[in-house]
Amino acid sequence: MRDRIDIDGLSVSPDHFIGGQRVTSPETFETRCPFDWSRKLADIARGDAQTAAHAAEAASAAFPGWAALTAAERGAYLHRLADLIEANVEKLAMVECLDMGMLLESLQLRVILRGAANFRNYADLATAHQERVWSSRGTANRVIRMPAGPALIITPWNAPFMLSTWKCAPALAAGNTVILKPADWSPLSASVLADLIAEAGFPAGVFNIVQGLGAELGNALTSDPRIKRISFTGSVPTARVIGKAAAENIVPFTAELGGKSPLLVFADADLDAAAKKAAGQFDDSGQVCMAGTRIIVEESVKDEFLAKFHAYADAHVMGDSRDPATTMSALIHPVHADRVLGFIERARAAGDTIVRGGKRWKEGANWIEPTLIVPKDNQSEVVQSEVFGPVLTFQTFKDEAEGVALANSTAYGLSGIVYTGSEERAHRVGRAVRGGTVWVNTFLVRDLTAPFGGIGISGIGREGGDYALDFHSDLKTLQILEGSVR
Ligand code: NAD
C-alpha cells in the first residue's frame, strides 16, 4: 500500500480497492491538472494482469452473498453510499475539478449530486420491481431477474464520477458485484468513491476499483472468464476491441460511444434560446458525448442566428475551473488538445472555412478557442468525425426534409437537439432525427428511468431505468403447469 496523497488538504489514496482493502502495484502512472499542467497531482498504482485477476477473484467470491440479499437489503447499502456522497460533495467536486478540469461550481451544484441520485434511483427501482406474471397455454408464467455475476464497468475520462455512478448503480442493485476501471487521465474521484464504499460498509469484494492503462489492465479484465457482464462507455475503436473479448467469452456487452449530434434550428424557433444553447456546446470545451456539434440552421434566419451565436460565444471565459467567472474548462490533456488542433488544421487544408477560433488560447495551455467551421461540403472530416473539443460546424437548409437529411447524415446516432416553436414539427422532426435521445427546445435534461444509448456507431444496448437492470440480470421464465401444484 502506498501513502495517501495530500491534494490541497484533501487526502486521496493512489491505490486500487480490491476485496475491501487498498492494494497497490509496483508501477505507477501520473495524473496532472488540466488547467495547470505543470502541476502533477498524483502517481497512481498502475494495475496489471495480476491486479485484474485479484479483482475478478474478489468479485467472484463476494457474488453469492451479495446476490442472496433482497433488493431492499442491497438498496440500503446504495442509499448509505448516496448519503456519504452527499456529505462529501465539496471534496468530490474539488478532486474531480483538479483532476478532470470540469467547472467546480457545476460539480458542486449538480454533477456530484447526480452521482448520489444514481444510487438512490437504482436502489428504489430494483426494490419496487414487480415480476411479470401471466397465464398462457395452461401454464402460470413468471419472469425472474437473476443476478448475473461480477460486472466489469469501464469508464472514459470525461465526467468520470457521474458516469461511474450511473453505470455501477444498476449492476449493484441487480445483485452483481462490480469491478470499476476508470480512465487513466482522470482516476482520482473513483479513489474517493472507494473510501466512501468502505465507509458505507459494503461487504468486501462487492464493489472493487482498479486503476490502470487501457489496453494493459483493460485486456486482462475483459478476457477474464469470471466476468459476466461488460458495460463500457468510451470511444468506438476501444469498443471494437472490448466487443471482441466479450464475444470470445459470450458475455453480454453494452457500449455507450461517441456522438456527432445535430443541433437543428427552424425559423419558427426562439432564435435567442437556440443560439445560446448552440454557444453552450462549448461548455466543458466540448468534451461531452451528447454535444450538438453540428449546427444546422434554416437558411432564412441564418444571419440573425449567427449574430446571436457569436455574441454568446464571445462571452465565454477560459480560465481556472475553480473560478466562478470561468465558463469554459480546459481540455483534459495536451495530447488531446493537439488531437483537436489536428482536426482544425486538416479542415483548413481541405478547404473548410474557419469562421471563428481555430487556435490555442495561449501558448502551452490546454484551451482551444471556441471554434466554428463552415465545411466545404457534408463529407468534411469535421462534419463526419467526433472531435470531442470546442469545435462546431455550421450548415444551412432550405426546407424541413433537407434539414432532417443533414441531421441524419453521419454514422453516429447518439442524440439530437431540435429548436422549433411548432408542436407538430416538434413531434414529426423529433421522431425523424436519428438518435437514442432527441431533445426539443432543451438539452441534457434526463430522467434516470428513461433509456439512454446510441444508434449506429454510437453504441450497443440501452442504459437507464429498468433497461440497465435487465442488462445486469439473467432473465428467467418460470412456467408451472396450472392445477399441478398446491
Ligand atoms: P477510450 O475508449 O479511449 O477509453 C475509455 C475507457 O476504456 C478508459 O477507461 C480506457 O482506459 C479503457 N480502455 C482503453 N483500451 C482498453 C482495452 N483494450 N480494454 C479495456 N479497456 C480499455 O475513450 P476516452 O477517450 O476515455 O473517452 C472519450 C470517448 O468516450 C468519446 O468518444 C466520447 O464520446 C465517449 N463517451 C461516450 C458517452 C456516452 O454515454 N455515449 C459518455 C462519455 C464519453
Short mmCIF file of C-alpha atoms and ligand atoms in Angstrom, two decimals:
data_model
loop_
_atom_site.label_atom_id
_atom_site.label_comp_id
_atom_site.label_asym_id
_atom_site.label_seq_id
_atom_site.Cartn_x
_atom_site.Cartn_y
_atom_site.Cartn_z
CA MET A 1 0.00 0.00 0.00
CA ARG A 2 1.34 3.46 -0.86
CA ASP A 3 0.98 6.57 1.30
CA ARG A 4 -2.13 8.62 0.76
CA ILE A 5 -1.64 11.84 -1.18
CA ASP A 6 -2.49 15.30 0.07
CA ILE A 7 -4.17 17.40 -2.61
CA ASP A 8 -4.91 20.89 -1.27
CA GLY A 9 -5.68 19.36 2.14
CA LEU A 10 -7.75 16.52 0.65
CA SER A 11 -6.48 13.01 1.29
CA VAL A 12 -6.66 10.63 -1.70
CA SER A 13 -5.32 7.09 -1.99
CA PRO A 14 -3.25 6.30 -5.10
CA ASP A 15 -4.10 2.59 -4.83
CA HIS A 16 -6.69 0.12 -6.05
CA PHE A 17 -9.56 -1.01 -3.85
CA ILE A 18 -9.98 -4.79 -4.05
CA GLY A 19 -11.78 -7.11 -1.65
CA GLY A 20 -12.42 -4.23 0.73
CA GLN A 21 -8.68 -3.39 1.01
CA ARG A 22 -6.31 -0.91 -0.54
CA VAL A 23 -3.93 -2.83 -2.81
CA THR A 24 -1.03 -1.37 -4.76
CA SER A 25 1.05 -2.21 -7.84
CA PRO A 26 4.81 -1.88 -8.34
CA GLU A 27 4.43 0.56 -11.27
CA THR A 28 2.59 3.90 -11.34
CA PHE A 29 1.23 6.41 -13.86
CA GLU A 30 0.81 10.11 -13.22
CA THR A 31 -2.21 12.35 -13.33
CA ARG A 32 -1.99 16.13 -13.84
CA CYS A 33 -4.29 19.12 -13.58
CA PRO A 34 -5.75 20.07 -16.99
CA PHE A 35 -5.89 23.81 -16.24
CA ASP A 36 -2.45 23.91 -14.59
CA TRP A 37 -0.47 21.33 -16.49
CA SER A 38 2.76 21.95 -14.59
CA ARG A 39 1.01 20.57 -11.53
CA LYS A 40 1.32 16.81 -11.00
CA LEU A 41 -1.49 15.65 -8.72
CA ALA A 42 -0.50 12.06 -8.03
CA ASP A 43 1.31 8.89 -9.06
CA ILE A 44 -1.38 6.23 -9.28
CA ALA A 45 -0.97 2.46 -8.96
CA ARG A 46 -0.71 1.01 -12.46
CA GLY A 47 -2.69 -2.21 -12.45
CA ASP A 48 -1.62 -5.21 -14.49
CA ALA A 49 -2.80 -8.76 -15.21
CA GLN A 50 -2.23 -9.73 -11.59
CA THR A 51 -4.42 -6.83 -10.43
CA ALA A 52 -7.15 -7.90 -12.84
CA ALA A 53 -7.06 -11.49 -11.61
CA HIS A 54 -7.13 -10.36 -7.97
CA ALA A 55 -10.18 -8.14 -8.61
CA ALA A 56 -12.02 -10.87 -10.55
CA GLU A 57 -11.35 -13.32 -7.72
CA ALA A 58 -12.63 -10.87 -5.07
CA ALA A 59 -15.74 -10.00 -7.08
CA SER A 60 -16.47 -13.71 -7.70
CA ALA A 61 -16.04 -14.63 -4.05
CA ALA A 62 -18.38 -11.86 -2.93
CA PHE A 63 -21.04 -12.58 -5.55
CA PRO A 64 -23.10 -15.38 -3.91
CA GLY A 65 -23.56 -13.42 -0.69
CA TRP A 66 -24.50 -10.18 -2.43
CA ALA A 67 -26.83 -11.94 -4.88
CA ALA A 68 -28.61 -13.67 -1.99
CA LEU A 69 -29.65 -10.37 -0.38
CA THR A 70 -33.05 -8.95 -1.17
CA ALA A 71 -33.22 -5.88 -3.43
CA ALA A 72 -34.22 -3.82 -0.39
CA GLU A 73 -31.20 -5.04 1.59
CA ARG A 74 -28.88 -4.15 -1.27
CA GLY A 75 -30.74 -0.87 -1.65
CA ALA A 76 -29.92 0.05 1.95
CA TYR A 77 -26.19 -0.09 1.09
CA LEU A 78 -26.75 2.03 -2.01
CA HIS A 79 -28.68 4.63 -0.02
CA ARG A 80 -25.90 4.70 2.58
CA LEU A 81 -23.38 5.35 -0.18
CA ALA A 82 -25.61 8.11 -1.59
CA ASP A 83 -25.75 9.71 1.89
CA LEU A 84 -21.95 9.69 2.03
CA ILE A 85 -21.63 11.17 -1.46
CA GLU A 86 -23.97 13.99 -0.41
CA ALA A 87 -21.92 14.54 2.75
CA ASN A 88 -18.71 14.72 0.67
CA VAL A 89 -19.84 16.90 -2.24
CA GLU A 90 -17.17 19.52 -1.61
CA LYS A 91 -14.31 17.01 -1.56
CA LEU A 92 -15.53 15.05 -4.57
CA ALA A 93 -16.15 18.26 -6.53
CA MET A 94 -12.68 19.67 -5.83
CA VAL A 95 -10.88 16.42 -6.63
CA GLU A 96 -12.83 16.00 -9.89
CA CYS A 97 -12.25 19.66 -10.79
CA LEU A 98 -8.49 19.42 -10.29
CA ASP A 99 -8.17 16.03 -11.96
CA MET A 100 -10.56 16.32 -14.91
CA GLY A 101 -10.87 20.10 -15.19
CA MET A 102 -14.66 20.31 -15.06
CA LEU A 103 -16.01 23.59 -13.65
CA LEU A 104 -16.10 23.48 -9.85
CA GLU A 105 -19.44 25.23 -9.49
CA SER A 106 -21.19 22.84 -11.83
CA LEU A 107 -19.70 19.88 -9.92
CA GLN A 108 -20.78 21.31 -6.56
CA LEU A 109 -24.30 22.21 -7.63
CA ARG A 110 -25.25 19.38 -9.99
CA VAL A 111 -22.81 16.71 -11.10
CA ILE A 112 -21.78 15.10 -7.81
CA LEU A 113 -25.36 15.12 -6.51
CA ARG A 114 -26.42 13.37 -9.67
CA GLY A 115 -23.99 10.60 -8.65
CA ALA A 116 -25.85 10.21 -5.36
CA ALA A 117 -29.17 10.24 -7.22
CA ASN A 118 -27.95 7.41 -9.45
CA PHE A 119 -27.51 5.12 -6.42
CA ARG A 120 -30.85 6.16 -4.87
CA ASN A 121 -32.71 5.72 -8.14
CA TYR A 122 -31.45 2.18 -8.66
CA ALA A 123 -31.93 1.18 -5.04
CA ASP A 124 -35.58 2.18 -5.33
CA LEU A 125 -36.19 0.83 -8.84
CA ALA A 126 -34.83 -2.61 -8.01
CA THR A 127 -36.82 -2.76 -4.78
CA ALA A 128 -40.07 -1.70 -6.47
CA HIS A 129 -39.65 -4.18 -9.32
CA GLN A 130 -42.63 -6.49 -9.82
CA GLU A 131 -42.05 -9.76 -11.60
CA ARG A 132 -44.15 -10.10 -14.72
CA VAL A 133 -46.75 -12.82 -14.15
CA TRP A 134 -49.34 -14.16 -16.63
CA SER A 135 -51.22 -17.23 -17.66
CA SER A 136 -50.93 -18.85 -21.09
CA ARG A 137 -51.42 -22.27 -22.64
CA GLY A 138 -52.36 -23.82 -19.31
CA THR A 139 -49.24 -22.61 -17.51
CA ALA A 140 -48.52 -19.89 -14.97
CA ASN A 141 -45.63 -17.81 -16.36
CA ARG A 142 -43.27 -15.67 -14.34
CA VAL A 143 -40.22 -13.65 -15.46
CA ILE A 144 -37.50 -13.61 -12.85
CA ARG A 145 -34.45 -11.34 -12.78
CA MET A 146 -31.44 -13.33 -11.55
CA PRO A 147 -28.16 -11.61 -10.68
CA ALA A 148 -25.61 -12.47 -13.37
CA GLY A 149 -22.20 -12.38 -11.65
CA PRO A 150 -19.27 -9.96 -11.50
CA ALA A 151 -19.81 -6.96 -13.80
CA LEU A 152 -16.92 -5.04 -15.32
CA ILE A 153 -17.58 -1.31 -15.72
CA ILE A 154 -15.15 0.68 -17.88
CA THR A 155 -15.50 4.46 -17.99
CA PRO A 156 -13.97 7.32 -20.00
CA TRP A 157 -12.10 10.37 -18.72
CA ASN A 158 -14.87 12.89 -19.25
CA ALA A 159 -17.47 13.13 -16.44
CA PRO A 160 -15.74 10.27 -14.58
CA PHE A 161 -17.71 10.42 -11.33
CA MET A 162 -21.13 10.88 -12.90
CA LEU A 163 -20.60 8.10 -15.44
CA SER A 164 -19.08 5.65 -12.95
CA THR A 165 -22.00 6.01 -10.55
CA TRP A 166 -24.54 5.86 -13.39
CA LYS A 167 -23.06 2.58 -14.58
CA CYS A 168 -22.17 0.90 -11.27
CA ALA A 169 -25.50 1.59 -9.53
CA PRO A 170 -27.70 -0.69 -11.70
CA ALA A 171 -25.14 -3.50 -11.58
CA LEU A 172 -25.05 -3.45 -7.77
CA ALA A 173 -28.82 -3.02 -7.44
CA ALA A 174 -29.38 -6.02 -9.72
CA GLY A 175 -27.26 -8.16 -7.40
CA ASN A 176 -24.00 -8.20 -9.35
CA THR A 177 -20.64 -7.47 -7.81
CA VAL A 178 -18.62 -4.77 -9.57
CA ILE A 179 -15.13 -4.06 -10.83
CA LEU A 180 -14.84 -0.43 -11.93
CA LYS A 181 -11.94 0.63 -14.14
CA PRO A 182 -11.81 4.41 -14.54
CA ALA A 183 -9.78 6.11 -17.26
CA ASP A 184 -6.15 6.87 -16.53
CA TRP A 185 -6.49 10.60 -17.42
CA SER A 186 -8.93 11.23 -14.53
CA PRO A 187 -8.60 8.44 -11.92
CA LEU A 188 -8.95 10.37 -8.67
CA SER A 189 -12.68 10.73 -7.96
CA ALA A 190 -13.00 6.94 -8.22
CA SER A 191 -10.45 6.62 -5.45
CA VAL A 192 -12.52 8.94 -3.25
CA LEU A 193 -15.54 6.79 -4.11
CA ALA A 194 -13.61 3.73 -2.87
CA ASP A 195 -13.17 5.42 0.53
CA LEU A 196 -16.93 6.01 0.67
CA ILE A 197 -17.68 2.40 -0.32
CA ALA A 198 -15.52 1.26 2.62
CA GLU A 199 -17.23 3.73 4.95
CA ALA A 200 -20.69 2.60 3.78
CA GLY A 201 -19.76 -0.92 4.95
CA PHE A 202 -20.27 -2.83 1.70
CA PRO A 203 -19.24 -6.47 2.13
CA ALA A 204 -15.64 -7.00 0.97
CA GLY A 205 -15.35 -7.66 -2.76
CA VAL A 206 -18.80 -6.36 -3.72
CA PHE A 207 -17.52 -3.07 -5.18
CA ASN A 208 -13.90 -3.05 -6.41
CA ILE A 209 -11.99 -0.27 -8.15
CA VAL A 210 -8.83 -0.87 -10.16
CA GLN A 211 -6.62 1.77 -11.75
CA GLY A 212 -4.52 1.40 -14.86
CA LEU A 213 -3.90 1.97 -18.52
CA GLY A 214 -6.46 0.99 -21.14
CA ALA A 215 -5.02 -1.96 -23.02
CA GLU A 216 -2.61 -3.11 -20.28
CA LEU A 217 -5.17 -3.57 -17.49
CA GLY A 218 -8.29 -3.49 -19.65
CA ASN A 219 -7.44 -6.51 -21.81
CA ALA A 220 -6.70 -8.63 -18.73
CA LEU A 221 -10.07 -7.67 -17.25
CA THR A 222 -12.21 -8.12 -20.35
CA SER A 223 -10.74 -11.54 -21.11
CA ASP A 224 -11.29 -12.93 -17.59
CA PRO A 225 -13.93 -15.67 -17.78
CA ARG A 226 -15.23 -14.78 -14.31
CA ILE A 227 -16.64 -11.51 -15.68
CA LYS A 228 -20.31 -11.99 -16.59
CA ARG A 229 -21.22 -8.50 -17.86
CA ILE A 230 -19.21 -5.73 -19.51
CA SER A 231 -20.61 -2.22 -19.51
CA PHE A 232 -18.39 0.20 -21.41
CA THR A 233 -18.50 3.93 -22.11
CA GLY A 234 -15.81 5.35 -24.34
CA SER A 235 -14.68 5.54 -27.93
CA VAL A 236 -15.62 3.46 -30.97
CA PRO A 237 -12.13 1.91 -31.53
CA THR A 238 -11.94 0.69 -27.91
CA ALA A 239 -15.49 -0.70 -28.13
CA ARG A 240 -14.39 -2.82 -31.09
CA VAL A 241 -11.54 -4.32 -29.02
CA ILE A 242 -13.71 -4.95 -25.95
CA GLY A 243 -16.54 -6.31 -28.10
CA LYS A 244 -14.19 -9.00 -29.43
CA ALA A 245 -13.19 -10.00 -25.89
CA ALA A 246 -16.87 -10.12 -24.89
CA ALA A 247 -17.62 -12.27 -27.93
CA GLU A 248 -14.82 -14.68 -27.01
CA ASN A 249 -16.36 -15.35 -23.59
CA ILE A 250 -20.00 -14.92 -24.78
CA VAL A 251 -20.54 -12.11 -22.30
CA PRO A 252 -23.33 -9.51 -22.73
CA PHE A 253 -21.79 -6.14 -23.52
CA THR A 254 -23.18 -2.60 -23.70
CA ALA A 255 -21.29 0.23 -25.34
CA GLU A 256 -22.08 3.92 -24.93
CA LEU A 257 -19.91 5.56 -27.54
CA GLY A 258 -19.23 8.82 -29.26
CA GLY A 259 -21.57 11.23 -31.00
CA LYS A 260 -21.76 13.83 -33.74
CA SER A 261 -25.15 15.14 -32.82
CA PRO A 262 -27.08 17.74 -34.82
CA LEU A 263 -28.47 20.96 -33.36
CA LEU A 264 -31.27 21.72 -35.80
CA VAL A 265 -32.78 25.23 -35.73
CA PHE A 266 -36.01 26.08 -37.56
CA ALA A 267 -37.06 29.64 -38.47
CA ASP A 268 -40.10 29.35 -36.17
CA ALA A 269 -37.88 28.73 -33.10
CA ASP A 270 -36.93 31.05 -30.26
CA LEU A 271 -33.68 32.02 -32.01
CA ASP A 272 -32.13 33.60 -28.96
CA ALA A 273 -32.62 30.42 -26.90
CA ALA A 274 -31.30 28.31 -29.79
CA ALA A 275 -28.20 30.49 -30.27
CA LYS A 276 -27.48 30.50 -26.55
CA LYS A 277 -27.72 26.70 -26.41
CA ALA A 278 -25.55 26.38 -29.52
CA ALA A 279 -22.81 28.52 -27.91
CA GLY A 280 -23.32 26.45 -24.74
CA GLN A 281 -21.94 23.44 -26.66
CA PHE A 282 -18.52 24.99 -25.96
CA ASP A 283 -19.05 24.38 -22.21
CA ASP A 284 -16.63 21.74 -20.87
CA SER A 285 -14.63 22.58 -24.02
CA GLY A 286 -16.98 20.32 -25.96
CA GLN A 287 -15.86 17.18 -24.12
CA VAL A 288 -19.43 15.92 -23.88
CA CYS A 289 -20.54 12.84 -25.83
CA MET A 290 -24.06 14.21 -26.41
CA ALA A 291 -22.95 17.70 -27.52
CA GLY A 292 -24.82 19.13 -30.51
CA THR A 293 -21.71 19.77 -32.54
CA ARG A 294 -23.31 20.17 -35.97
CA ILE A 295 -25.33 23.38 -36.02
CA ILE A 296 -27.84 23.20 -38.85
CA VAL A 297 -29.98 26.33 -39.30
CA GLU A 298 -32.84 27.25 -41.65
CA GLU A 299 -31.37 29.48 -44.36
CA SER A 300 -33.85 32.34 -43.87
CA VAL A 301 -32.71 33.02 -40.27
CA LYS A 302 -29.02 32.27 -40.73
CA ASP A 303 -27.73 35.85 -40.25
CA GLU A 304 -29.92 36.61 -37.24
CA PHE A 305 -28.94 33.29 -35.63
CA LEU A 306 -25.21 33.77 -36.27
CA ALA A 307 -25.18 37.31 -34.80
CA LYS A 308 -26.70 35.98 -31.59
CA PHE A 309 -24.48 32.89 -31.57
CA HIS A 310 -21.28 34.92 -31.88
CA ALA A 311 -22.38 37.25 -29.06
CA TYR A 312 -22.90 34.26 -26.74
CA ALA A 313 -19.67 32.59 -27.88
CA ASP A 314 -17.74 35.84 -27.29
CA ALA A 315 -18.96 35.84 -23.69
CA HIS A 316 -17.17 32.55 -22.90
CA VAL A 317 -14.36 32.89 -20.36
CA MET A 318 -11.47 30.42 -20.37
CA GLY A 319 -9.53 30.01 -17.15
CA ASP A 320 -9.09 28.24 -13.82
CA SER A 321 -12.04 25.88 -13.32
CA ARG A 322 -12.25 26.83 -9.64
CA ASP A 323 -13.01 30.45 -10.56
CA PRO A 324 -16.79 31.04 -10.80
CA ALA A 325 -16.16 33.50 -13.64
CA THR A 326 -14.79 30.71 -15.88
CA THR A 327 -17.34 29.24 -18.28
CA MET A 328 -15.07 27.08 -20.46
CA SER A 329 -12.89 24.45 -18.83
CA ALA A 330 -9.55 23.31 -20.24
CA LEU A 331 -9.15 20.27 -22.44
CA ILE A 332 -8.13 17.24 -20.40
CA HIS A 333 -4.58 16.70 -21.71
CA PRO A 334 -2.09 18.31 -24.13
CA VAL A 335 -2.25 15.18 -26.26
CA HIS A 336 -6.00 15.68 -26.61
CA ALA A 337 -5.58 19.41 -27.34
CA ASP A 338 -3.14 18.52 -30.14
CA ARG A 339 -5.62 15.98 -31.47
CA VAL A 340 -8.36 18.64 -31.59
CA LEU A 341 -5.99 21.11 -33.31
CA GLY A 342 -5.21 18.39 -35.84
CA PHE A 343 -8.89 18.28 -36.86
CA ILE A 344 -8.88 22.07 -37.32
CA GLU A 345 -5.67 22.07 -39.36
CA ARG A 346 -6.92 19.28 -41.63
CA ALA A 347 -10.21 21.15 -42.08
CA ARG A 348 -8.34 24.30 -43.11
CA ALA A 349 -6.14 22.34 -45.51
CA ALA A 350 -9.19 20.63 -47.04
CA GLY A 351 -10.87 23.96 -47.87
CA ASP A 352 -13.31 24.28 -44.96
CA THR A 353 -13.73 27.84 -43.62
CA ILE A 354 -12.72 28.59 -40.02
CA VAL A 355 -15.25 31.26 -39.07
CA ARG A 356 -14.05 31.81 -35.53
CA GLY A 357 -11.37 30.43 -33.18
CA GLY A 358 -9.18 27.66 -34.54
CA LYS A 359 -6.13 28.07 -32.34
CA ARG A 360 -4.79 27.61 -28.83
CA TRP A 361 -5.94 30.27 -26.40
CA LYS A 362 -2.41 30.70 -25.01
CA GLU A 363 0.88 29.05 -25.90
CA GLY A 364 1.29 25.83 -23.93
CA ALA A 365 -2.21 25.96 -22.40
CA ASN A 366 -4.83 23.24 -22.76
CA TRP A 367 -7.56 25.51 -24.15
CA ILE A 368 -8.60 25.94 -27.75
CA GLU A 369 -10.71 28.96 -28.61
CA PRO A 370 -14.41 28.37 -29.31
CA THR A 371 -14.24 27.34 -32.95
CA LEU A 372 -16.88 27.43 -35.68
CA ILE A 373 -16.25 25.86 -39.09
CA VAL A 374 -18.29 26.11 -42.28
CA PRO A 375 -17.46 22.88 -44.09
CA LYS A 376 -16.77 22.76 -47.81
CA ASP A 377 -19.37 20.02 -48.02
CA ASN A 378 -21.10 17.44 -45.85
CA GLN A 379 -18.32 14.90 -46.30
CA SER A 380 -15.75 17.07 -44.50
CA GLU A 381 -13.97 15.24 -41.70
CA VAL A 382 -15.15 17.77 -39.08
CA VAL A 383 -18.77 17.00 -40.04
CA GLN A 384 -18.41 13.24 -40.09
CA SER A 385 -16.00 12.54 -37.18
CA GLU A 386 -16.24 13.19 -33.46
CA VAL A 387 -13.73 15.90 -32.43
CA PHE A 388 -14.57 15.97 -28.70
CA GLY A 389 -13.38 19.55 -28.36
CA PRO A 390 -14.74 23.12 -28.69
CA VAL A 391 -15.28 22.76 -32.43
CA LEU A 392 -18.72 23.17 -34.03
CA THR A 393 -19.72 23.07 -37.68
CA PHE A 394 -22.30 25.34 -39.31
CA GLN A 395 -24.59 24.33 -42.17
CA THR A 396 -27.92 25.59 -43.52
CA PHE A 397 -31.04 24.04 -45.06
CA LYS A 398 -33.93 25.32 -47.16
CA ASP A 399 -36.75 23.05 -46.00
CA GLU A 400 -37.53 20.53 -43.29
CA ALA A 401 -36.69 17.49 -45.41
CA GLU A 402 -33.23 18.86 -46.19
CA GLY A 403 -32.65 19.76 -42.53
CA VAL A 404 -33.57 16.27 -41.33
CA ALA A 405 -31.48 14.66 -44.08
CA LEU A 406 -28.43 16.68 -42.99
CA ALA A 407 -29.12 15.84 -39.34
CA ASN A 408 -29.15 12.13 -40.18
CA SER A 409 -26.13 12.11 -42.46
CA THR A 410 -23.40 10.66 -40.20
CA ALA A 411 -22.70 7.14 -38.95
CA TYR A 412 -23.38 8.28 -35.38
CA GLY A 413 -26.77 8.42 -33.67
CA LEU A 414 -26.33 9.27 -30.01
CA SER A 415 -28.63 12.27 -29.67
CA GLY A 416 -30.11 15.31 -31.34
CA ILE A 417 -31.31 18.78 -30.42
CA VAL A 418 -34.18 20.49 -32.27
CA TYR A 419 -35.34 24.08 -31.87
CA THR A 420 -38.83 24.86 -33.17
CA GLY A 421 -41.93 26.71 -32.00
CA SER A 422 -44.31 24.28 -33.71
CA GLU A 423 -45.76 21.38 -31.74
CA GLU A 424 -46.45 19.38 -34.89
CA ARG A 425 -42.88 19.85 -36.08
CA ALA A 426 -41.52 19.01 -32.63
CA HIS A 427 -43.16 15.57 -32.82
CA ARG A 428 -42.50 14.99 -36.53
CA VAL A 429 -38.85 16.04 -36.55
CA GLY A 430 -38.24 14.62 -33.07
CA ARG A 431 -39.21 11.21 -34.43
CA ALA A 432 -37.32 11.65 -37.69
CA VAL A 433 -33.95 12.68 -36.22
CA ARG A 434 -31.76 9.63 -35.70
CA GLY A 435 -30.58 9.34 -32.10
CA GLY A 436 -31.15 7.46 -28.86
CA THR A 437 -32.27 10.73 -27.25
CA VAL A 438 -33.71 13.77 -29.03
CA TRP A 439 -34.36 16.99 -27.12
CA VAL A 440 -36.70 19.71 -28.38
CA ASN A 441 -36.00 23.27 -27.16
CA THR A 442 -33.80 21.94 -24.35
CA PHE A 443 -30.65 19.86 -23.80
CA LEU A 444 -29.17 17.37 -21.31
CA VAL A 445 -32.29 17.14 -19.14
CA ARG A 446 -32.63 13.41 -18.49
CA ASP A 447 -34.91 11.34 -16.34
CA LEU A 448 -33.00 8.47 -14.73
CA THR A 449 -35.71 5.96 -15.62
CA ALA A 450 -35.55 6.74 -19.37
CA PRO A 451 -33.50 4.57 -21.73
CA PHE A 452 -30.18 6.03 -22.87
CA GLY A 453 -27.91 4.83 -25.63
CA GLY A 454 -26.88 5.21 -29.21
CA ILE A 455 -27.86 4.16 -32.71
CA GLY A 456 -25.29 3.18 -35.36
CA ILE A 457 -21.69 3.57 -34.21
CA SER A 458 -22.87 5.49 -31.12
CA GLY A 459 -23.39 2.25 -29.27
CA ILE A 460 -24.98 -1.06 -28.45
CA GLY A 461 -27.73 -1.52 -25.86
CA ARG A 462 -29.52 0.85 -23.53
CA GLU A 463 -28.74 2.05 -20.04
CA GLY A 464 -31.10 3.85 -17.67
CA GLY A 465 -34.05 2.67 -15.61
CA ASP A 466 -35.24 -0.91 -15.99
CA TYR A 467 -33.22 -1.29 -19.18
CA ALA A 468 -29.96 -1.39 -17.22
CA LEU A 469 -31.43 -3.68 -14.55
CA ASP A 470 -32.48 -6.13 -17.26
CA PHE A 471 -28.99 -5.98 -18.83
CA HIS A 472 -27.38 -6.81 -15.50
CA SER A 473 -29.75 -9.75 -14.90
CA ASP A 474 -30.13 -13.21 -16.36
CA LEU A 475 -33.84 -13.19 -17.17
CA LYS A 476 -35.52 -16.50 -16.49
CA THR A 477 -39.01 -17.62 -17.46
CA LEU A 478 -40.51 -19.98 -14.86
CA GLN A 479 -43.52 -21.92 -16.14
CA ILE A 480 -45.65 -24.11 -13.88
CA LEU A 481 -48.46 -26.28 -15.22
CA GLU A 482 -51.65 -24.81 -13.81
CA GLY A 483 -53.51 -27.09 -11.39
CA SER A 484 -50.48 -29.36 -10.98
CA VAL A 485 -49.27 -27.94 -7.64
CA ARG A 486 -50.99 -26.91 -4.40
P1 NAD B 1 -11.39 5.41 -24.67
O1 NAD B 1 -12.17 4.47 -25.50
O2 NAD B 1 -10.03 5.77 -25.08
O3 NAD B 1 -11.27 4.89 -23.16
C1 NAD B 1 -12.40 4.58 -22.39
C2 NAD B 1 -12.00 3.60 -21.29
O4 NAD B 1 -11.61 2.37 -21.90
C3 NAD B 1 -10.82 4.05 -20.44
O5 NAD B 1 -11.03 3.65 -19.10
C4 NAD B 1 -9.68 3.29 -21.05
O6 NAD B 1 -8.60 3.10 -20.15
C5 NAD B 1 -10.35 1.98 -21.36
N1 NAD B 1 -9.68 1.15 -22.36
C6 NAD B 1 -8.89 1.53 -23.40
N2 NAD B 1 -8.47 0.45 -24.07
C7 NAD B 1 -9.00 -0.64 -23.47
C8 NAD B 1 -8.93 -2.04 -23.70
N3 NAD B 1 -8.23 -2.57 -24.72
N4 NAD B 1 -9.61 -2.86 -22.88
C9 NAD B 1 -10.36 -2.37 -21.86
N5 NAD B 1 -10.43 -1.06 -21.58
C10 NAD B 1 -9.76 -0.19 -22.38
O7 NAD B 1 -12.32 6.72 -24.55
P2 NAD B 1 -11.96 8.11 -23.85
O8 NAD B 1 -11.04 8.86 -24.75
O9 NAD B 1 -11.58 7.84 -22.44
O10 NAD B 1 -13.38 8.82 -23.81
C11 NAD B 1 -13.87 9.64 -24.82
C12 NAD B 1 -14.91 8.90 -25.64
O11 NAD B 1 -15.96 8.46 -24.79
C13 NAD B 1 -15.57 9.80 -26.65
O12 NAD B 1 -15.70 9.10 -27.86
C14 NAD B 1 -16.92 10.09 -26.06
O13 NAD B 1 -17.93 10.43 -26.96
C15 NAD B 1 -17.22 8.81 -25.37
N6 NAD B 1 -18.25 8.98 -24.35
C16 NAD B 1 -19.50 8.43 -24.56
C17 NAD B 1 -20.50 8.62 -23.63
C18 NAD B 1 -21.87 8.03 -23.83
O14 NAD B 1 -22.62 7.95 -22.87
N7 NAD B 1 -22.23 7.63 -25.04
C19 NAD B 1 -20.25 9.35 -22.47
C20 NAD B 1 -18.97 9.90 -22.29
C21 NAD B 1 -17.98 9.69 -23.23
#
